[in-house]
Tab-separated table of C-alpha atoms in Angstrom:
chain	number	residue	atom	x	y	z
A	308	MET	CA	28.850	-52.508	-23.351
A	309	ASN	CA	26.547	-54.425	-21.082
A	310	ARG	CA	23.451	-56.226	-22.256
A	311	ARG	CA	20.164	-55.594	-20.404
A	312	SER	CA	20.558	-58.797	-18.514
A	313	LYS	CA	21.823	-57.603	-15.153
A	314	SER	CA	24.342	-59.521	-13.168
A	315	SER	CA	23.755	-60.229	-9.572
A	316	SER	CA	26.652	-58.108	-8.562
A	317	VAL	CA	25.148	-55.068	-10.258
A	318	SER	CA	21.783	-55.768	-8.752
A	319	ASN	CA	23.371	-55.939	-5.308
A	320	GLY	CA	25.135	-52.730	-5.862
A	321	CYS	CA	21.695	-51.100	-6.757
A	322	THR	CA	20.130	-52.457	-3.545
A	323	VAL	CA	22.938	-51.049	-1.373
A	324	ASN	CA	22.720	-47.784	-3.085
A	325	LYS	CA	18.962	-47.533	-2.533
A	326	HIS	CA	19.411	-48.451	1.130
A	327	VAL	CA	22.037	-45.742	1.568
A	328	ALA	CA	19.803	-43.261	-0.275
A	329	SER	CA	16.904	-43.962	2.091
A	330	GLN	CA	19.067	-43.427	5.081
A	331	ASN	CA	20.831	-40.223	3.826
A	332	GLY	CA	17.980	-38.668	1.815
A	333	PRO	CA	16.057	-37.214	4.799
A	334	GLN	CA	19.146	-35.603	6.245
A	335	HIS	CA	19.397	-33.035	3.439
A	336	SER	CA	16.421	-30.998	2.414
A	337	GLU	CA	18.339	-29.059	-0.190
A	338	VAL	CA	21.703	-29.437	-1.983
A	339	ARG	CA	23.044	-26.630	-4.095
A	340	GLY	CA	19.691	-25.144	-4.936
A	341	GLU	CA	17.930	-28.429	-5.755
A	342	ALA	CA	15.125	-29.339	-3.505
A	343	LEU	CA	15.605	-32.972	-2.539
A	344	SER	CA	12.952	-35.421	-1.553
A	345	SER	CA	12.921	-36.532	2.081
A	346	ASP	CA	10.530	-39.323	1.307
A	347	PRO	CA	12.565	-42.547	1.186
A	348	ASN	CA	9.574	-44.274	-0.566
A	349	ARG	CA	9.637	-41.837	-3.426
A	350	LYS	CA	10.224	-43.554	-6.777
A	351	VAL	CA	13.582	-42.841	-8.460
A	352	GLY	CA	12.902	-41.736	-12.091
A	353	LEU	CA	12.414	-38.891	-14.412
A	354	GLY	CA	9.049	-37.195	-13.893
A	355	LYS	CA	6.907	-35.299	-16.378
A	356	LYS	CA	8.252	-31.879	-15.724
A	357	VAL	CA	8.254	-30.511	-19.265
A	358	THR	CA	5.196	-28.230	-19.667
A	359	LEU	CA	4.247	-26.333	-22.850
A	360	LEU	CA	6.317	-23.286	-21.786
A	361	ARG	CA	9.325	-25.399	-21.038
A	362	GLY	CA	8.928	-27.320	-24.243
A	363	ILE	CA	8.895	-24.054	-26.203
A	364	SER	CA	12.006	-22.865	-24.279
A	365	ILE	CA	13.766	-26.172	-25.161
A	366	ILE	CA	13.052	-25.803	-28.877
A	367	MET	CA	13.663	-22.064	-29.197
A	368	GLY	CA	16.586	-22.104	-26.744
A	369	THR	CA	18.446	-24.697	-28.836
A	370	ILE	CA	17.579	-23.256	-32.251
A	371	ILE	CA	18.612	-19.714	-31.440
A	372	GLY	CA	22.264	-20.023	-30.764
A	373	ALA	CA	25.283	-19.029	-32.762
A	374	GLY	CA	23.717	-19.716	-36.140
A	375	ILE	CA	21.839	-16.446	-36.685
A	376	PHE	CA	24.952	-14.543	-35.745
A	377	VAL	CA	27.385	-16.557	-37.882
A	378	SER	CA	25.260	-17.819	-40.880
A	379	PRO	CA	24.082	-14.625	-42.527
A	380	LYS	CA	27.522	-14.237	-44.170
A	381	GLY	CA	27.405	-17.652	-45.654
A	382	ILE	CA	23.918	-17.205	-47.092
A	383	LEU	CA	24.637	-13.735	-48.574
A	384	LYS	CA	27.967	-14.893	-50.030
A	385	ASN	CA	26.368	-17.827	-51.879
A	386	THR	CA	23.181	-16.062	-53.112
A	387	GLY	CA	24.922	-12.938	-54.354
A	388	SER	CA	22.056	-10.474	-53.416
A	389	VAL	CA	20.144	-9.158	-50.459
A	390	GLY	CA	16.793	-10.212	-51.879
A	391	MET	CA	17.745	-13.742	-52.588
A	392	SER	CA	19.422	-14.175	-49.206
A	393	LEU	CA	16.000	-13.195	-47.579
A	394	VAL	CA	14.239	-15.695	-49.771
A	395	VAL	CA	16.652	-18.446	-48.613
A	396	TRP	CA	15.951	-17.599	-45.020
A	397	ILE	CA	12.169	-17.907	-45.605
A	398	VAL	CA	12.482	-21.166	-47.606
A	399	CYS	CA	14.809	-22.729	-44.939
A	400	GLY	CA	12.262	-21.822	-42.288
A	401	VAL	CA	9.477	-23.532	-44.266
A	402	LEU	CA	11.647	-26.655	-44.863
A	403	SER	CA	12.529	-26.807	-41.198
A	404	LEU	CA	8.850	-26.548	-40.325
A	405	PHE	CA	8.158	-29.560	-42.514
A	406	GLY	CA	10.760	-31.494	-40.537
A	407	ALA	CA	9.410	-30.236	-37.284
A	408	LEU	CA	5.813	-31.292	-38.178
A	409	SER	CA	7.061	-34.721	-39.200
A	410	TYR	CA	8.712	-35.086	-35.757
A	411	ALA	CA	5.525	-33.942	-34.137
A	412	GLU	CA	3.792	-36.941	-35.720
A	413	LEU	CA	6.617	-39.185	-34.597
A	414	GLY	CA	6.595	-37.815	-31.093
A	415	THR	CA	2.932	-38.377	-30.614
A	416	CYS	CA	2.693	-41.898	-32.056
A	417	ILE	CA	6.012	-43.153	-30.557
A	418	THR	CA	5.950	-41.774	-27.086
A	419	LYS	CA	9.402	-42.880	-26.035
A	420	SER	CA	12.232	-40.441	-25.480
A	421	GLY	CA	15.307	-40.577	-27.643
A	422	GLY	CA	14.395	-38.619	-30.741
A	423	HIS	CA	16.287	-39.803	-33.922
A	424	TYR	CA	17.647	-42.879	-32.249
A	425	THR	CA	14.167	-44.104	-31.121
A	426	TYR	CA	12.524	-43.562	-34.469
A	427	ILE	CA	15.300	-45.346	-36.430
A	428	LEU	CA	15.050	-48.217	-33.857
A	429	GLU	CA	11.291	-48.516	-34.230
A	430	ALA	CA	11.293	-48.293	-38.012
A	431	PHE	CA	14.547	-49.986	-39.103
A	432	GLY	CA	15.707	-52.157	-36.207
A	433	PRO	CA	18.568	-52.153	-33.690
A	434	GLN	CA	21.546	-52.277	-36.073
A	435	LEU	CA	20.893	-48.961	-37.774
A	436	ALA	CA	19.840	-47.460	-34.422
A	437	PHE	CA	23.222	-48.535	-32.899
A	438	ILE	CA	25.151	-47.014	-35.820
A	439	ARG	CA	23.268	-43.775	-35.089
A	440	ILE	CA	23.956	-43.771	-31.413
A	441	TRP	CA	27.549	-44.764	-31.994
A	442	SER	CA	28.056	-41.882	-34.409
A	443	ASP	CA	26.375	-39.553	-32.015
A	444	LEU	CA	28.525	-40.559	-29.095
A	445	ILE	CA	31.907	-40.372	-30.768
A	446	ALA	CA	31.455	-37.714	-33.407
A	447	ILE	CA	28.171	-35.810	-34.026
A	448	ARG	CA	27.256	-34.606	-30.617
A	449	PRO	CA	30.701	-33.782	-29.286
A	450	ALA	CA	31.364	-31.724	-32.472
A	451	GLY	CA	28.049	-29.963	-32.192
A	452	MET	CA	28.670	-29.025	-28.570
A	453	ALA	CA	32.170	-27.858	-29.421
A	454	VAL	CA	30.856	-25.577	-32.179
A	455	ILE	CA	28.350	-23.892	-29.770
A	456	ALA	CA	30.946	-23.669	-26.996
A	457	LEU	CA	33.465	-21.977	-29.214
A	458	ALA	CA	30.915	-19.370	-30.234
A	459	PHE	CA	30.078	-18.840	-26.562
A	460	GLY	CA	33.783	-18.420	-25.755
A	461	GLN	CA	34.235	-15.952	-28.564
A	462	TYR	CA	31.314	-13.740	-27.655
A	463	ILE	CA	31.733	-13.843	-23.834
A	464	LEU	CA	35.290	-12.530	-24.173
A	465	GLU	CA	34.560	-9.977	-26.988
A	466	PRO	CA	33.874	-6.992	-24.667
A	467	LEU	CA	37.019	-7.647	-22.715
A	468	PHE	CA	39.351	-7.491	-25.771
A	469	MET	CA	37.639	-4.864	-27.889
A	470	PRO	CA	38.846	-3.618	-30.251
A	471	CYS	CA	41.606	-6.267	-30.399
A	472	PRO	CA	40.872	-9.856	-31.502
A	473	VAL	CA	40.339	-12.469	-28.873
A	474	PRO	CA	43.303	-14.891	-28.572
A	475	PRO	CA	42.295	-18.358	-29.781
A	476	ILE	CA	43.538	-20.108	-26.568
A	477	ALA	CA	41.427	-17.753	-24.434
A	478	VAL	CA	38.291	-18.616	-26.553
A	479	LYS	CA	38.852	-22.283	-26.065
A	480	LEU	CA	39.415	-22.015	-22.324
A	481	ALA	CA	36.259	-19.875	-21.957
A	482	ALA	CA	34.410	-22.488	-24.065
A	483	ALA	CA	35.650	-25.314	-21.757
A	484	ILE	CA	34.453	-23.399	-18.693
A	485	GLY	CA	30.959	-22.738	-20.200
A	486	LEU	CA	30.691	-26.466	-21.223
A	487	THR	CA	31.681	-27.573	-17.736
A	488	ALA	CA	29.156	-25.317	-16.170
A	489	VAL	CA	26.326	-26.637	-18.328
A	490	MET	CA	27.236	-30.208	-17.557
A	491	TYR	CA	27.293	-29.465	-13.831
A	492	LEU	CA	23.877	-27.723	-13.985
A	493	ASN	CA	22.192	-30.640	-15.828
A	494	SER	CA	23.703	-33.114	-13.343
A	495	MET	CA	22.410	-31.265	-10.341
A	496	SER	CA	18.738	-30.481	-11.160
A	497	VAL	CA	16.093	-31.088	-13.894
A	498	THR	CA	13.866	-28.332	-12.418
A	499	TRP	CA	16.630	-25.690	-12.322
A	500	THR	CA	17.903	-26.686	-15.791
A	501	ALA	CA	14.385	-26.056	-17.105
A	502	ARG	CA	14.007	-22.768	-15.271
A	503	ILE	CA	17.400	-21.480	-16.421
A	504	GLN	CA	16.422	-22.520	-19.980
A	505	ILE	CA	13.347	-20.385	-19.902
A	506	PHE	CA	15.286	-17.468	-18.546
A	507	LEU	CA	17.968	-17.785	-21.304
A	508	THR	CA	15.312	-18.128	-23.945
A	509	ILE	CA	13.808	-14.826	-22.798
A	510	ALA	CA	17.361	-13.340	-22.929
A	511	LYS	CA	17.743	-14.606	-26.512
A	512	LEU	CA	14.543	-12.883	-27.556
A	513	ILE	CA	15.733	-9.684	-25.851
A	514	ALA	CA	19.039	-9.871	-27.754
A	515	ILE	CA	17.291	-10.304	-31.013
A	516	SER	CA	14.871	-7.494	-30.129
A	517	THR	CA	17.812	-5.155	-29.559
A	518	ILE	CA	18.705	-5.750	-33.187
A	519	ILE	CA	15.205	-5.972	-34.824
A	520	LEU	CA	13.628	-2.851	-33.175
A	521	PRO	CA	16.407	-0.407	-34.071
A	522	GLY	CA	16.558	-1.957	-37.515
A	523	MET	CA	12.790	-1.601	-38.081
A	524	TYR	CA	13.033	2.034	-36.896
A	525	GLN	CA	15.805	2.694	-39.445
A	526	LEU	CA	13.680	1.047	-42.129
A	527	PHE	CA	10.663	3.224	-41.308
A	528	LYS	CA	12.880	6.271	-41.389
A	529	GLY	CA	13.562	5.468	-45.052
A	530	GLU	CA	16.991	3.680	-44.752
A	531	THR	CA	16.365	1.477	-47.714
A	532	LYS	CA	19.437	2.143	-49.887
A	533	ASN	CA	20.745	-1.352	-49.231
A	534	PHE	CA	17.529	-2.836	-50.556
A	535	GLU	CA	17.872	-1.128	-54.019
A	536	ASN	CA	18.246	-3.709	-56.704
A	537	ALA	CA	17.776	-6.308	-54.044
A	538	PHE	CA	17.170	-9.009	-56.644
A	539	ASP	CA	20.101	-8.221	-58.826
A	540	LEU	CA	21.070	-11.783	-59.898
A	541	SER	CA	24.096	-10.767	-62.012
A	542	SER	CA	26.544	-11.911	-59.346
A	543	MET	CA	24.671	-15.155	-58.348
A	544	ASN	CA	26.187	-18.479	-59.251
A	545	LEU	CA	23.612	-21.297	-59.295
A	546	ALA	CA	26.300	-23.802	-58.210
A	547	ASP	CA	26.663	-21.784	-54.922
A	548	LEU	CA	23.021	-21.645	-54.117
A	549	PRO	CA	22.871	-25.039	-52.442
A	550	LEU	CA	25.649	-23.842	-50.008
A	551	ALA	CA	23.370	-20.992	-48.937
A	552	PHE	CA	20.631	-23.402	-48.032
A	553	TYR	CA	23.252	-25.478	-46.144
A	554	SER	CA	24.013	-22.463	-43.877
A	555	GLY	CA	20.365	-21.540	-43.454
A	556	MET	CA	19.254	-25.035	-42.459
A	557	TYR	CA	22.076	-25.094	-39.874
A	558	ALA	CA	20.795	-21.877	-38.318
A	559	TYR	CA	17.299	-23.459	-37.968
A	560	ALA	CA	18.639	-26.798	-36.567
A	561	GLY	CA	17.289	-27.634	-33.097
A	562	TRP	CA	13.578	-28.007	-33.740
A	563	PHE	CA	13.887	-31.799	-33.053
A	564	TYR	CA	15.203	-31.623	-29.453
A	565	LEU	CA	11.829	-31.759	-27.681
A	566	ASN	CA	11.379	-35.311	-29.098
A	567	PHE	CA	14.476	-36.413	-27.128
A	568	VAL	CA	12.548	-35.915	-23.895
A	569	THR	CA	9.005	-37.164	-24.908
A	570	GLU	CA	8.628	-39.303	-21.763
A	571	GLU	CA	9.104	-36.222	-19.560
A	572	VAL	CA	6.532	-34.067	-21.410
A	573	ASP	CA	3.243	-33.452	-19.760
A	574	LYS	CA	0.417	-34.529	-22.156
A	575	PRO	CA	2.758	-35.064	-25.148
A	576	GLU	CA	-0.057	-35.588	-27.669
A	577	ARG	CA	-0.945	-31.939	-27.184
A	578	THR	CA	2.247	-30.328	-25.893
A	579	VAL	CA	4.669	-31.641	-28.590
A	580	PRO	CA	2.809	-30.345	-31.672
A	581	LEU	CA	1.870	-27.076	-30.024
A	582	ALA	CA	5.349	-26.382	-28.803
A	583	ILE	CA	6.923	-27.189	-32.095
A	584	CYS	CA	4.449	-25.090	-34.140
A	585	ILE	CA	4.760	-22.018	-31.801
A	586	SER	CA	8.449	-22.228	-31.583
A	587	MET	CA	8.951	-22.515	-35.428
A	588	ALA	CA	6.588	-19.533	-36.085
A	589	ILE	CA	8.412	-17.263	-33.648
A	590	VAL	CA	11.949	-18.280	-34.711
A	591	SER	CA	11.196	-17.996	-38.516
A	592	LEU	CA	9.732	-14.518	-37.935
A	593	CYS	CA	12.712	-13.412	-35.800
A	594	TYR	CA	15.257	-14.767	-38.238
A	595	VAL	CA	13.763	-12.960	-41.293
A	596	LEU	CA	13.344	-9.625	-39.369
A	597	ILE	CA	16.795	-9.716	-37.854
A	598	ASN	CA	18.288	-10.071	-41.405
A	599	VAL	CA	16.195	-7.279	-42.693
A	600	ALA	CA	17.519	-5.202	-39.700
A	601	TYR	CA	21.057	-6.019	-40.592
A	602	TYR	CA	20.576	-4.644	-44.094
A	603	THR	CA	19.126	-1.373	-42.881
A	604	VAL	CA	22.490	-0.520	-41.408
A	605	MET	CA	25.115	-2.601	-43.319
A	606	SER	CA	25.585	-3.000	-46.999
A	607	ALA	CA	26.130	-6.430	-48.438
A	608	GLU	CA	29.831	-5.710	-48.767
A	609	GLU	CA	30.079	-4.572	-45.070
A	610	LEU	CA	28.210	-7.657	-43.877
A	611	LEU	CA	30.471	-10.055	-45.826
A	612	ALA	CA	33.585	-8.262	-44.447
A	613	SER	CA	32.394	-8.372	-40.782
A	614	GLN	CA	33.860	-11.050	-38.433
A	615	ALA	CA	30.899	-10.690	-36.034
A	616	VAL	CA	27.742	-9.418	-37.792
A	617	ALA	CA	25.633	-8.703	-34.707
A	618	VAL	CA	28.474	-6.825	-32.981
A	619	GLU	CA	29.199	-4.771	-36.082
A	620	PHE	CA	25.568	-3.934	-36.352
A	621	ALA	CA	25.541	-2.719	-32.713
A	622	ASN	CA	28.739	-0.661	-33.127
A	623	LYS	CA	27.155	1.260	-35.996
A	624	LEU	CA	23.764	1.974	-34.361
A	625	MET	CA	24.223	1.875	-30.562
A	626	GLY	CA	27.652	3.294	-29.872
A	627	ASN	CA	28.893	2.376	-26.410
A	628	PHE	CA	25.810	0.308	-25.720
A	629	SER	CA	26.982	-2.210	-28.252
A	630	ILE	CA	29.134	-3.849	-25.602
A	631	VAL	CA	25.901	-5.547	-24.373
A	632	VAL	CA	25.238	-7.306	-27.593
A	633	PRO	CA	28.114	-9.876	-27.350
A	634	LEU	CA	27.036	-10.693	-23.800
A	635	PHE	CA	23.408	-11.399	-24.990
A	636	VAL	CA	24.876	-13.505	-27.795
A	637	ALA	CA	27.036	-15.458	-25.313
A	638	MET	CA	23.886	-16.067	-23.185
A	639	SER	CA	22.175	-17.336	-26.329
A	640	CYS	CA	24.946	-19.816	-26.941
A	641	PHE	CA	24.919	-20.921	-23.333
A	642	GLY	CA	21.200	-21.630	-23.638
A	643	SER	CA	21.816	-23.693	-26.697
A	644	MET	CA	24.409	-25.760	-24.847
A	645	ASN	CA	22.036	-26.217	-21.981
A	646	GLY	CA	19.096	-27.323	-24.085
A	647	CYS	CA	21.287	-29.674	-26.077
A	648	ILE	CA	22.745	-31.427	-23.051
A	649	PHE	CA	19.255	-31.683	-21.439
A	650	ALA	CA	17.886	-33.386	-24.535
A	651	LEU	CA	20.856	-35.482	-25.649
A	652	SER	CA	21.393	-37.057	-22.246
A	653	ARG	CA	17.992	-38.563	-22.628
A	654	MET	CA	18.939	-40.141	-25.977
A	655	PHE	CA	21.882	-41.961	-24.266
A	656	TYR	CA	19.604	-42.850	-21.387
A	657	VAL	CA	17.168	-44.529	-23.714
A	658	ALA	CA	19.951	-46.250	-25.762
A	659	SER	CA	21.263	-47.662	-22.471
A	660	ARG	CA	17.802	-48.797	-21.516
A	661	GLU	CA	17.590	-50.689	-24.852
A	662	GLY	CA	20.828	-52.446	-24.103
A	663	GLN	CA	23.013	-50.595	-26.649
A	664	LEU	CA	25.072	-48.562	-24.258
A	665	PRO	CA	26.547	-49.294	-20.803
A	666	GLU	CA	23.811	-49.953	-18.198
A	667	VAL	CA	24.936	-47.181	-15.841
A	668	LEU	CA	23.786	-44.615	-18.418
A	669	SER	CA	20.172	-45.517	-17.764
A	670	MET	CA	20.431	-44.963	-14.078
A	671	ILE	CA	19.160	-41.980	-12.089
A	672	HIS	CA	20.695	-40.139	-9.149
A	673	THR	CA	19.120	-41.257	-5.990
A	674	ARG	CA	18.363	-37.845	-4.578
A	675	ARG	CA	18.627	-35.318	-7.475
A	676	HIS	CA	16.663	-37.502	-9.972
A	677	THR	CA	18.869	-36.616	-12.876
A	678	PRO	CA	20.596	-39.015	-15.364
A	679	VAL	CA	24.045	-38.050	-14.179
A	680	ALA	CA	25.995	-40.654	-16.063
A	681	ALA	CA	24.123	-39.916	-19.348
A	682	VAL	CA	24.772	-36.124	-18.875
A	683	LEU	CA	28.468	-36.595	-18.428
A	684	THR	CA	28.919	-38.995	-21.288
A	685	MET	CA	29.740	-36.336	-23.918
A	686	TYR	CA	32.038	-34.298	-21.768
A	687	PRO	CA	35.427	-35.914	-22.508
A	688	MET	CA	34.928	-35.998	-26.269
A	689	SER	CA	33.428	-32.451	-26.412
A	690	ILE	CA	36.432	-31.018	-24.491
A	691	LEU	CA	38.793	-32.883	-26.866
A	692	GLN	CA	37.002	-31.424	-29.906
A	693	LEU	CA	37.348	-27.969	-28.543
A	694	PHE	CA	41.181	-28.105	-28.633
A	695	VAL	CA	41.827	-30.059	-31.842
A	696	GLY	CA	39.449	-28.500	-34.379
A	697	ASP	CA	38.273	-25.080	-35.659
A	698	ILE	CA	34.621	-24.026	-35.752
A	699	TYR	CA	34.078	-24.253	-39.503
A	700	SER	CA	35.603	-27.741	-40.056
A	701	LEU	CA	33.596	-28.968	-37.070
A	702	LEU	CA	30.447	-27.524	-38.547
A	703	ASN	CA	30.895	-29.446	-41.845
A	704	PHE	CA	32.166	-32.590	-40.111
A	705	MET	CA	29.014	-33.033	-38.055
A	706	SER	CA	26.473	-31.872	-40.648
A	707	PHE	CA	26.890	-34.821	-42.947
A	708	LEU	CA	25.972	-37.312	-40.228
A	709	ARG	CA	23.292	-35.097	-38.779
A	710	TRP	CA	21.305	-34.768	-41.995
A	711	LEU	CA	21.767	-38.380	-42.984
A	712	PHE	CA	20.197	-39.671	-39.802
A	713	ILE	CA	17.390	-37.002	-39.518
A	714	GLY	CA	16.464	-37.960	-43.156
A	715	MET	CA	16.343	-41.639	-42.124
A	716	ALA	CA	14.206	-40.879	-39.137
A	717	VAL	CA	11.613	-38.972	-41.234
A	718	LEU	CA	11.822	-41.708	-43.888
A	719	GLY	CA	10.907	-44.051	-41.036
A	720	LEU	CA	7.671	-42.026	-40.586
A	721	ILE	CA	6.698	-42.831	-44.214
A	722	TYR	CA	7.788	-46.413	-43.726
A	723	LEU	CA	5.621	-46.858	-40.652
A	724	ARG	CA	2.605	-45.400	-42.441
A	725	TYR	CA	2.672	-48.527	-44.641
A	726	THR	CA	3.899	-51.175	-42.268
A	727	GLN	CA	1.875	-50.088	-39.208
A	728	PRO	CA	-1.219	-48.328	-40.636
A	729	ASP	CA	-3.182	-48.916	-37.519
A	730	LEU	CA	-0.660	-47.236	-35.191
A	731	TYR	CA	-2.472	-44.531	-33.088
A	732	ARG	CA	-1.539	-41.164	-34.495
A	733	PRO	CA	-3.151	-38.294	-32.561
A	734	PHE	CA	-1.305	-35.843	-34.839
A	735	LYS	CA	-0.908	-36.686	-38.525
A	736	VAL	CA	0.700	-34.728	-41.385
A	737	PRO	CA	0.117	-35.227	-45.169
A	738	LEU	CA	2.822	-37.550	-46.633
A	739	ILE	CA	4.029	-34.771	-48.967
A	740	ILE	CA	5.486	-32.962	-46.010
A	741	PRO	CA	7.845	-35.765	-44.850
A	742	GLY	CA	8.442	-36.579	-48.447
A	743	ILE	CA	9.777	-33.062	-49.240
A	744	PHE	CA	11.836	-32.946	-46.033
A	745	CYS	CA	13.401	-36.347	-46.839
A	746	LEU	CA	14.551	-35.144	-50.162
A	747	THR	CA	15.974	-31.969	-48.560
A	748	SER	CA	17.878	-33.975	-45.869
A	749	PHE	CA	19.434	-36.334	-48.354
A	750	PHE	CA	20.271	-33.359	-50.601
A	751	MET	CA	22.121	-31.853	-47.684
A	752	VAL	CA	24.132	-35.147	-47.387
A	753	PHE	CA	25.055	-34.919	-51.005
A	754	LEU	CA	25.922	-31.236	-50.535
A	755	SER	CA	28.339	-32.156	-47.750
A	756	LEU	CA	30.244	-34.512	-50.058
A	757	TYR	CA	30.404	-31.708	-52.596
A	758	SER	CA	31.455	-28.845	-50.344
A	759	ASP	CA	33.854	-30.575	-47.948
A	760	PRO	CA	34.733	-34.127	-49.154
A	761	VAL	CA	37.604	-34.581	-46.579
A	762	ASN	CA	35.597	-33.894	-43.381
A	763	THR	CA	32.589	-35.705	-44.897
A	764	GLY	CA	34.719	-38.763	-45.716
A	765	ILE	CA	35.944	-38.795	-42.113
A	766	GLY	CA	32.402	-38.571	-40.809
A	767	PHE	CA	31.294	-41.398	-43.143
A	768	ALA	CA	34.267	-43.595	-42.040
A	769	ILE	CA	33.440	-42.977	-38.373
A	770	SER	CA	29.811	-43.993	-38.949
A	771	LEU	CA	30.943	-47.220	-40.614
A	772	THR	CA	32.942	-48.146	-37.491
A	773	GLY	CA	29.583	-48.678	-35.910
A	774	ILE	CA	29.106	-51.905	-37.936
A	775	PRO	CA	31.960	-53.882	-36.372
A	776	ALA	CA	31.243	-52.175	-32.966
A	777	TYR	CA	27.678	-53.530	-33.146
A	778	TYR	CA	28.839	-57.140	-33.603
A	779	ILE	CA	31.663	-56.847	-30.967
A	780	PHE	CA	29.599	-55.089	-28.214
A	781	ILE	CA	25.960	-56.133	-28.888
A	782	VAL	CA	25.826	-59.390	-30.932
A	783	PHE	CA	28.827	-61.188	-29.485
A	784	ASP	CA	27.531	-62.376	-26.130
A	785	ASN	CA	30.089	-64.987	-25.140
A	786	ARG	CA	32.528	-62.810	-23.293
A	787	PRO	CA	35.226	-64.505	-21.175
A	788	LYS	CA	34.124	-64.663	-17.546
A	789	TRP	CA	37.084	-62.565	-16.393
A	790	LEU	CA	36.054	-59.796	-18.770
A	791	GLN	CA	32.417	-59.907	-17.729
A	792	ARG	CA	33.472	-59.749	-14.041
A	793	CYS	CA	35.602	-56.650	-14.755
A	794	LEU	CA	32.717	-54.993	-16.552
A	795	ASP	CA	30.299	-55.773	-13.730
A	796	SER	CA	32.820	-54.488	-11.223
A	797	PHE	CA	33.440	-51.308	-13.162
A	798	ASN	CA	29.695	-50.714	-13.601
A	799	ARG	CA	29.049	-51.218	-9.875
A	800	SER	CA	31.910	-48.816	-8.994
A	801	LEU	CA	30.394	-46.153	-11.184
A	802	GLN	CA	27.030	-46.666	-9.575
A	803	ILE	CA	28.525	-46.110	-6.129
A	804	ILE	CA	30.558	-43.127	-7.105
A	805	MET	CA	27.749	-41.392	-8.933
A	806	GLU	CA	25.040	-42.491	-6.463
A	807	VAL	CA	22.781	-43.811	-9.234
A	808	VAL	CA	20.262	-46.645	-9.409
A	809	PRO	CA	18.048	-48.075	-12.081
A	810	ALA	CA	14.948	-45.980	-12.795
A	811	GLU	CA	11.677	-47.264	-11.334
A	812	ASP	CA	8.571	-47.412	-13.437
């Protein structure tokens, strides 16, 4: 991995690329739907294109994915009653709001993109930040993308195979196609990625409405038999209750993604807190109401026996119209993939800019103004994860590392309050809020060890490989000249192939 000191060969490659771009740019006014600049003097960089509406669509679009359609079973199974399952949904929403408010403070006082990585870097230094980005690159993010892509593949094919089960290989192929489409979109256009994210967020809300509205109608008609003895705790095992919170927190995950693109947010000191608060309020309300709607039609036993809760609900209440629900769910999953790639590519972009990933990842396409290399970074590992793991083991595998580093980032907020008390904070939360969320995050880490020690152990071992990697790639600076020449040549070749140059301030 190259240090930030640029070799002359790389610099020359950049100069050639800019010259080519200035000659070729005016010849094309539009390429595959992306309006391209014909001004050769226009700066190459990422503009402030994320407005309040787009910020809300990024947060809601990434939170509402497969979780609400997969997790209700896990929560009900581990709470043992309808009433307690709804309580867990509400509590998880409040805990997630605490984390989101903490990130709103971090995003307004540290106005760099990168999310978790940037906050750990600022609070605890480059070594822990590198371990974070290393774990993200080789484990956490590819596994997370694979989970969402597999859910997309399952639901997009569901109407074609009803009533038969979808073959696993068909699910994986559909997931690979969906993942490829998202990568292509994010490589081509920032503007169109944001527009499609807004459209898909609206589609998600329509999908949820198709469940909530009929469910509320049933409730007002008096269909309350499944709520009788809702708080019967005779079948609840206290040892299983933490696992219910585990599933609920997964369903709410995604509130932090706007912080990955802070530098592209218009008026971040206002937009970031507003977008976070509005998004969390809407999502929490939708999640509680959609679960109430499920119970108006399905008993606890039926919900636990269902392989696809939303589809089963639609079959019971909508008849032939139920075929539309899996398509809406698939669109929801596609929106989650789109939002994740849009945000995560900026984290790799920032890590490269800090000198902890190859330099080409911090470069921008000369005409499309997208971080093409950073977008494509996760593609090989995500495709590999699709075909080597199942959705549930992947979920547990990535959760351990996710909650560990999120907890560390919020702990960094508390640490910075004491080490940098004069840091400008346009949005400030009471310390009790990040304190409670830190305890929750580290509890989730402990819970991962308890619920799935094998996958958690693998995740922990992978994160530890970041320590020798840090010293080999970052600290050790005396590389043989032949190796440095090879790295420079490879970097320059990637620049030419991808048509990318360093971003201009």
